[in-house]
């Protein structure tokens, strides 16, 4: 189980993580939360119907990683498509941000709930099916964000990433990107079995 997810009875997944892996995953999830930004916390007397009709931004984010996490729904070939993309973004981005934020928070909370036997021991993280989906979403978002920061655009480039010299300052993030990919792949395989 070390290093990859396995199925658990009831449709969930489990993975053994050591203290360093937990620390890296937690740090990356917290950074993702900071990138996505805070949500609007409704007050106790907030109108729930008003939240349904709240409009979000109509322009894509300026940060390339956020643009990758919140892409335009349509191509920008014509004025009509740009207008449709702006309308779609205005009515969907807030909900999408909320879901991504909730998924990342679920990852942080799950990691905070782990206790290992010691620095050399792994802790086993067990996820229910809905938690597994939150993890899958967050692992994907982390990989997209890191890929954007590393300017990774093609699958063929992953071969190049394996050959980076240790002296390359991108190496730690490349290793995180590849490791997250392996985790994501094993979680997908587990959920599909």
PDB file of C-alpha atoms in Angstrom:
ATOM      1  CA  UNK A   1       0.000   0.000   0.000  1.00  0.00           C
ATOM      2  CA  UNK A   2       2.921   2.358   0.555  1.00  0.00           C
ATOM      3  CA  UNK A   3       2.886   5.033  -2.097  1.00  0.00           C
ATOM      4  CA  UNK A   4      -0.346   4.099  -3.845  1.00  0.00           C
ATOM      5  CA  UNK A   5      -4.048   3.909  -3.075  1.00  0.00           C
ATOM      6  CA  UNK A   6      -5.850   0.618  -2.589  1.00  0.00           C
ATOM      7  CA  UNK A   7      -9.555  -0.129  -2.414  1.00  0.00           C
ATOM      8  CA  UNK A   8     -11.254  -0.507   0.950  1.00  0.00           C
ATOM      9  CA  UNK A   9     -14.599  -2.173   1.663  1.00  0.00           C
ATOM     10  CA  UNK A  10     -17.498   0.154   0.981  1.00  0.00           C
ATOM     11  CA  UNK A  11     -15.976   1.836  -2.056  1.00  0.00           C
ATOM     12  CA  UNK A  12     -13.368   4.072  -0.492  1.00  0.00           C
ATOM     13  CA  UNK A  13      -9.598   4.096  -0.786  1.00  0.00           C
ATOM     14  CA  UNK A  14      -6.616   3.905   1.548  1.00  0.00           C
ATOM     15  CA  UNK A  15      -2.970   4.907   1.267  1.00  0.00           C
ATOM     16  CA  UNK A  16      -0.002   4.724   3.615  1.00  0.00           C
ATOM     17  CA  UNK A  17       1.793   8.051   3.958  1.00  0.00           C
ATOM     18  CA  UNK A  18       4.906   8.831   5.936  1.00  0.00           C
ATOM     19  CA  UNK A  19       5.433  12.058   7.847  1.00  0.00           C
ATOM     20  CA  UNK A  20       7.283  13.777   4.979  1.00  0.00           C
ATOM     21  CA  UNK A  21       4.590  12.843   2.444  1.00  0.00           C
ATOM     22  CA  UNK A  22       1.872  14.140   4.766  1.00  0.00           C
ATOM     23  CA  UNK A  23       3.789  17.387   5.224  1.00  0.00           C
ATOM     24  CA  UNK A  24       4.291  17.880   1.477  1.00  0.00           C
ATOM     25  CA  UNK A  25       0.658  17.112   0.615  1.00  0.00           C
ATOM     26  CA  UNK A  26      -0.626  19.390   3.366  1.00  0.00           C
ATOM     27  CA  UNK A  27       1.668  22.235   2.348  1.00  0.00           C
ATOM     28  CA  UNK A  28       0.645  21.963  -1.303  1.00  0.00           C
ATOM     29  CA  UNK A  29      -3.068  21.834  -0.421  1.00  0.00           C
ATOM     30  CA  UNK A  30      -2.726  24.928   1.781  1.00  0.00           C
ATOM     31  CA  UNK A  31      -0.906  26.741  -1.030  1.00  0.00           C
ATOM     32  CA  UNK A  32      -3.733  25.747  -3.389  1.00  0.00           C
ATOM     33  CA  UNK A  33      -6.253  27.205  -0.928  1.00  0.00           C
ATOM     34  CA  UNK A  34      -4.269  30.449  -0.835  1.00  0.00           C
ATOM     35  CA  UNK A  35      -4.179  30.546  -4.646  1.00  0.00           C
ATOM     36  CA  UNK A  36      -7.934  29.940  -4.994  1.00  0.00           C
ATOM     37  CA  UNK A  37      -8.626  32.616  -2.408  1.00  0.00           C
ATOM     38  CA  UNK A  38     -11.058  32.935   0.464  1.00  0.00           C
ATOM     39  CA  UNK A  39     -14.725  32.274   0.026  1.00  0.00           C
ATOM     40  CA  UNK A  40     -17.571  34.519   0.956  1.00  0.00           C
ATOM     41  CA  UNK A  41     -18.767  33.329   4.334  1.00  0.00           C
ATOM     42  CA  UNK A  42     -22.503  33.989   4.537  1.00  0.00           C
ATOM     43  CA  UNK A  43     -23.759  35.406   7.786  1.00  0.00           C
ATOM     44  CA  UNK A  44     -26.299  33.624   9.960  1.00  0.00           C
ATOM     45  CA  UNK A  45     -29.092  35.775   8.545  1.00  0.00           C
ATOM     46  CA  UNK A  46     -27.910  35.624   4.909  1.00  0.00           C
ATOM     47  CA  UNK A  47     -30.522  34.989   2.248  1.00  0.00           C
ATOM     48  CA  UNK A  48     -29.776  31.574   0.657  1.00  0.00           C
ATOM     49  CA  UNK A  49     -31.634  32.562  -2.527  1.00  0.00           C
ATOM     50  CA  UNK A  50     -29.438  35.627  -2.946  1.00  0.00           C
ATOM     51  CA  UNK A  51     -26.382  33.341  -2.967  1.00  0.00           C
ATOM     52  CA  UNK A  52     -27.904  31.383  -5.867  1.00  0.00           C
ATOM     53  CA  UNK A  53     -28.050  34.517  -7.990  1.00  0.00           C
ATOM     54  CA  UNK A  54     -24.711  36.030  -6.974  1.00  0.00           C
ATOM     55  CA  UNK A  55     -22.620  36.813  -9.997  1.00  0.00           C
ATOM     56  CA  UNK A  56     -18.954  36.033 -10.250  1.00  0.00           C
ATOM     57  CA  UNK A  57     -16.243  37.531 -12.427  1.00  0.00           C
ATOM     58  CA  UNK A  58     -16.710  37.736 -16.171  1.00  0.00           C
ATOM     59  CA  UNK A  59     -13.010  38.016 -17.039  1.00  0.00           C
ATOM     60  CA  UNK A  60     -10.497  35.150 -16.769  1.00  0.00           C
ATOM     61  CA  UNK A  61      -8.026  35.375 -13.876  1.00  0.00           C
ATOM     62  CA  UNK A  62      -4.709  37.083 -14.602  1.00  0.00           C
ATOM     63  CA  UNK A  63      -2.646  34.363 -12.875  1.00  0.00           C
ATOM     64  CA  UNK A  64      -1.816  31.614 -15.424  1.00  0.00           C
ATOM     65  CA  UNK A  65      -2.359  28.853 -12.827  1.00  0.00           C
ATOM     66  CA  UNK A  66      -5.804  30.200 -11.971  1.00  0.00           C
ATOM     67  CA  UNK A  67      -6.593  30.455 -15.682  1.00  0.00           C
ATOM     68  CA  UNK A  68      -5.749  26.759 -15.939  1.00  0.00           C
ATOM     69  CA  UNK A  69      -7.952  25.917 -12.948  1.00  0.00           C
ATOM     70  CA  UNK A  70     -10.792  28.141 -14.207  1.00  0.00           C
ATOM     71  CA  UNK A  71     -10.528  28.049 -18.009  1.00  0.00           C
ATOM     72  CA  UNK A  72     -12.886  29.719 -20.457  1.00  0.00           C
ATOM     73  CA  UNK A  73     -15.812  27.509 -21.410  1.00  0.00           C
ATOM     74  CA  UNK A  74     -15.615  28.395 -25.078  1.00  0.00           C
ATOM     75  CA  UNK A  75     -12.923  29.401 -27.508  1.00  0.00           C
ATOM     76  CA  UNK A  76     -12.245  33.055 -28.014  1.00  0.00           C
ATOM     77  CA  UNK A  77     -12.424  32.971 -31.804  1.00  0.00           C
ATOM     78  CA  UNK A  78     -15.340  35.368 -32.128  1.00  0.00           C
ATOM     79  CA  UNK A  79     -16.947  38.153 -30.158  1.00  0.00           C
ATOM     80  CA  UNK A  80     -19.997  35.928 -29.674  1.00  0.00           C
ATOM     81  CA  UNK A  81     -17.914  33.142 -28.118  1.00  0.00           C
ATOM     82  CA  UNK A  82     -16.082  35.612 -25.857  1.00  0.00           C
ATOM     83  CA  UNK A  83     -19.437  36.970 -24.653  1.00  0.00           C
ATOM     84  CA  UNK A  84     -20.765  33.446 -24.040  1.00  0.00           C
ATOM     85  CA  UNK A  85     -17.598  32.533 -22.114  1.00  0.00           C
ATOM     86  CA  UNK A  86     -17.934  35.668 -19.973  1.00  0.00           C
ATOM     87  CA  UNK A  87     -21.569  34.845 -19.166  1.00  0.00           C
ATOM     88  CA  UNK A  88     -20.726  31.231 -18.371  1.00  0.00           C
ATOM     89  CA  UNK A  89     -17.860  32.325 -16.085  1.00  0.00           C
ATOM     90  CA  UNK A  90     -20.051  34.907 -14.337  1.00  0.00           C
ATOM     91  CA  UNK A  91     -22.604  32.265 -13.349  1.00  0.00           C
ATOM     92  CA  UNK A  92     -20.316  29.284 -12.618  1.00  0.00           C
ATOM     93  CA  UNK A  93     -16.907  30.388 -11.338  1.00  0.00           C
ATOM     94  CA  UNK A  94     -17.996  31.157  -7.766  1.00  0.00           C
ATOM     95  CA  UNK A  95     -19.469  27.662  -7.383  1.00  0.00           C
ATOM     96  CA  UNK A  96     -16.415  26.060  -8.965  1.00  0.00           C
ATOM     97  CA  UNK A  97     -14.105  27.986  -6.630  1.00  0.00           C
ATOM     98  CA  UNK A  98     -16.219  26.893  -3.663  1.00  0.00           C
ATOM     99  CA  UNK A  99     -16.015  23.234  -4.689  1.00  0.00           C
ATOM    100  CA  UNK A 100     -12.259  23.396  -5.250  1.00  0.00           C
ATOM    101  CA  UNK A 101     -11.840  25.139  -1.893  1.00  0.00           C
ATOM    102  CA  UNK A 102     -13.985  22.515  -0.113  1.00  0.00           C
ATOM    103  CA  UNK A 103     -12.046  19.673  -1.761  1.00  0.00           C
ATOM    104  CA  UNK A 104      -8.683  21.141  -0.711  1.00  0.00           C
ATOM    105  CA  UNK A 105      -9.988  21.711   2.827  1.00  0.00           C
ATOM    106  CA  UNK A 106     -11.107  18.069   2.946  1.00  0.00           C
ATOM    107  CA  UNK A 107      -7.554  17.020   2.036  1.00  0.00           C
ATOM    108  CA  UNK A 108      -6.028  19.244   4.742  1.00  0.00           C
ATOM    109  CA  UNK A 109      -8.490  17.985   7.366  1.00  0.00           C
ATOM    110  CA  UNK A 110      -7.878  14.341   6.446  1.00  0.00           C
ATOM    111  CA  UNK A 111      -4.127  14.850   6.709  1.00  0.00           C
ATOM    112  CA  UNK A 112      -4.498  16.696  10.014  1.00  0.00           C
ATOM    113  CA  UNK A 113      -6.426  13.690  11.356  1.00  0.00           C
ATOM    114  CA  UNK A 114      -3.581  11.256  10.662  1.00  0.00           C
ATOM    115  CA  UNK A 115      -1.306  10.039  13.385  1.00  0.00           C
ATOM    116  CA  UNK A 116       1.794   7.993  12.625  1.00  0.00           C
ATOM    117  CA  UNK A 117       3.561   5.700  15.040  1.00  0.00           C
ATOM    118  CA  UNK A 118       6.793   7.635  14.738  1.00  0.00           C
ATOM    119  CA  UNK A 119       9.010   9.477  12.247  1.00  0.00           C
ATOM    120  CA  UNK A 120       9.926   6.260  10.419  1.00  0.00           C
ATOM    121  CA  UNK A 121       6.398   4.846  10.388  1.00  0.00           C
ATOM    122  CA  UNK A 122       3.611   5.471   7.931  1.00  0.00           C
ATOM    123  CA  UNK A 123       0.066   6.357   8.824  1.00  0.00           C
ATOM    124  CA  UNK A 124      -2.774   4.815   6.855  1.00  0.00           C
ATOM    125  CA  UNK A 125      -5.222   7.323   5.437  1.00  0.00           C
ATOM    126  CA  UNK A 126      -8.658   5.807   4.812  1.00  0.00           C
ATOM    127  CA  UNK A 127     -11.082   7.719   2.621  1.00  0.00           C
ATOM    128  CA  UNK A 128     -14.806   7.250   2.107  1.00  0.00           C
ATOM    129  CA  UNK A 129     -16.029   7.415  -1.508  1.00  0.00           C
ATOM    130  CA  UNK A 130     -16.971  11.115  -1.307  1.00  0.00           C
ATOM    131  CA  UNK A 131     -13.637  11.936   0.334  1.00  0.00           C
ATOM    132  CA  UNK A 132     -11.873  10.002  -2.444  1.00  0.00           C
ATOM    133  CA  UNK A 133     -13.536  12.205  -5.054  1.00  0.00           C
ATOM    134  CA  UNK A 134     -12.467  15.343  -3.155  1.00  0.00           C
ATOM    135  CA  UNK A 135      -8.906  14.022  -3.064  1.00  0.00           C
ATOM    136  CA  UNK A 136      -9.000  13.220  -6.761  1.00  0.00           C
ATOM    137  CA  UNK A 137     -10.116  16.761  -7.565  1.00  0.00           C
ATOM    138  CA  UNK A 138      -7.426  18.308  -5.382  1.00  0.00           C
ATOM    139  CA  UNK A 139      -4.655  16.075  -6.733  1.00  0.00           C
ATOM    140  CA  UNK A 140      -5.698  17.113 -10.240  1.00  0.00           C
ATOM    141  CA  UNK A 141      -5.767  20.811  -9.283  1.00  0.00           C
ATOM    142  CA  UNK A 142      -2.323  20.546  -7.673  1.00  0.00           C
ATOM    143  CA  UNK A 143      -0.879  18.914 -10.785  1.00  0.00           C
ATOM    144  CA  UNK A 144      -2.432  21.530 -13.072  1.00  0.00           C
ATOM    145  CA  UNK A 145      -1.057  24.325 -10.905  1.00  0.00           C
ATOM    146  CA  UNK A 146       2.444  22.865 -10.727  1.00  0.00           C
ATOM    147  CA  UNK A 147       2.410  22.093 -14.461  1.00  0.00           C
ATOM    148  CA  UNK A 148       1.541  25.714 -15.162  1.00  0.00           C
ATOM    149  CA  UNK A 149       4.293  27.007 -12.900  1.00  0.00           C
ATOM    150  CA  UNK A 150       6.811  24.638 -14.548  1.00  0.00           C
ATOM    151  CA  UNK A 151       5.462  25.444 -18.028  1.00  0.00           C
ATOM    152  CA  UNK A 152       4.635  21.795 -18.719  1.00  0.00           C
ATOM    153  CA  UNK A 153       2.299  21.597 -21.682  1.00  0.00           C
ATOM    154  CA  UNK A 154       2.792  18.219 -23.346  1.00  0.00           C
ATOM    155  CA  UNK A 155       2.815  14.651 -22.041  1.00  0.00           C
ATOM    156  CA  UNK A 156       6.009  14.045 -24.001  1.00  0.00           C
ATOM    157  CA  UNK A 157       7.721  16.590 -21.789  1.00  0.00           C
ATOM    158  CA  UNK A 158       7.399  14.269 -18.790  1.00  0.00           C
ATOM    159  CA  UNK A 159      10.312  12.240 -20.204  1.00  0.00           C
ATOM    160  CA  UNK A 160      12.380  15.414 -20.162  1.00  0.00           C
ATOM    161  CA  UNK A 161      11.354  15.983 -16.539  1.00  0.00           C
ATOM    162  CA  UNK A 162      12.790  12.626 -15.475  1.00  0.00           C
ATOM    163  CA  UNK A 163      16.191  13.667 -16.839  1.00  0.00           C
ATOM    164  CA  UNK A 164      16.517  17.028 -15.045  1.00  0.00           C
ATOM    165  CA  UNK A 165      19.837  17.289 -13.218  1.00  0.00           C
ATOM    166  CA  UNK A 166      19.668  17.477  -9.427  1.00  0.00           C
ATOM    167  CA  UNK A 167      21.160  20.972  -9.610  1.00  0.00           C
ATOM    168  CA  UNK A 168      18.108  22.310 -11.506  1.00  0.00           C
ATOM    169  CA  UNK A 169      16.075  24.536  -9.137  1.00  0.00           C
ATOM    170  CA  UNK A 170      12.848  23.108 -10.610  1.00  0.00           C
ATOM    171  CA  UNK A 171      13.744  19.567  -9.540  1.00  0.00           C
ATOM    172  CA  UNK A 172      11.821  19.542  -6.204  1.00  0.00           C
ATOM    173  CA  UNK A 173       8.623  20.750  -7.881  1.00  0.00           C
ATOM    174  CA  UNK A 174       9.109  18.309 -10.752  1.00  0.00           C
ATOM    175  CA  UNK A 175       9.457  15.474  -8.247  1.00  0.00           C
ATOM    176  CA  UNK A 176       6.273  16.648  -6.490  1.00  0.00           C
ATOM    177  CA  UNK A 177       4.472  16.839  -9.859  1.00  0.00           C
ATOM    178  CA  UNK A 178       5.490  13.290 -10.805  1.00  0.00           C
ATOM    179  CA  UNK A 179       4.647  11.916  -7.349  1.00  0.00           C
ATOM    180  CA  UNK A 180       1.218  13.581  -7.373  1.00  0.00           C
ATOM    181  CA  UNK A 181       0.637  12.045 -10.797  1.00  0.00           C
ATOM    182  CA  UNK A 182       1.400   8.571  -9.454  1.00  0.00           C
ATOM    183  CA  UNK A 183      -0.933   9.142  -6.486  1.00  0.00           C
ATOM    184  CA  UNK A 184      -3.653  10.437  -8.785  1.00  0.00           C
ATOM    185  CA  UNK A 185      -3.274   7.495 -11.161  1.00  0.00           C
ATOM    186  CA  UNK A 186      -3.462   4.969  -8.328  1.00  0.00           C
ATOM    187  CA  UNK A 187      -6.552   6.688  -6.876  1.00  0.00           C
ATOM    188  CA  UNK A 188      -8.296   6.682 -10.263  1.00  0.00           C
ATOM    189  CA  UNK A 189      -7.458   2.988 -10.679  1.00  0.00           C
ATOM    190  CA  UNK A 190      -8.762   2.214  -7.205  1.00  0.00           C
ATOM    191  CA  UNK A 191     -12.024   4.084  -7.729  1.00  0.00           C
ATOM    192  CA  UNK A 192     -12.599   2.378 -11.082  1.00  0.00           C
ATOM    193  CA  UNK A 193     -12.023  -1.148  -9.762  1.00  0.00           C
TER     194      UNK A 193
END
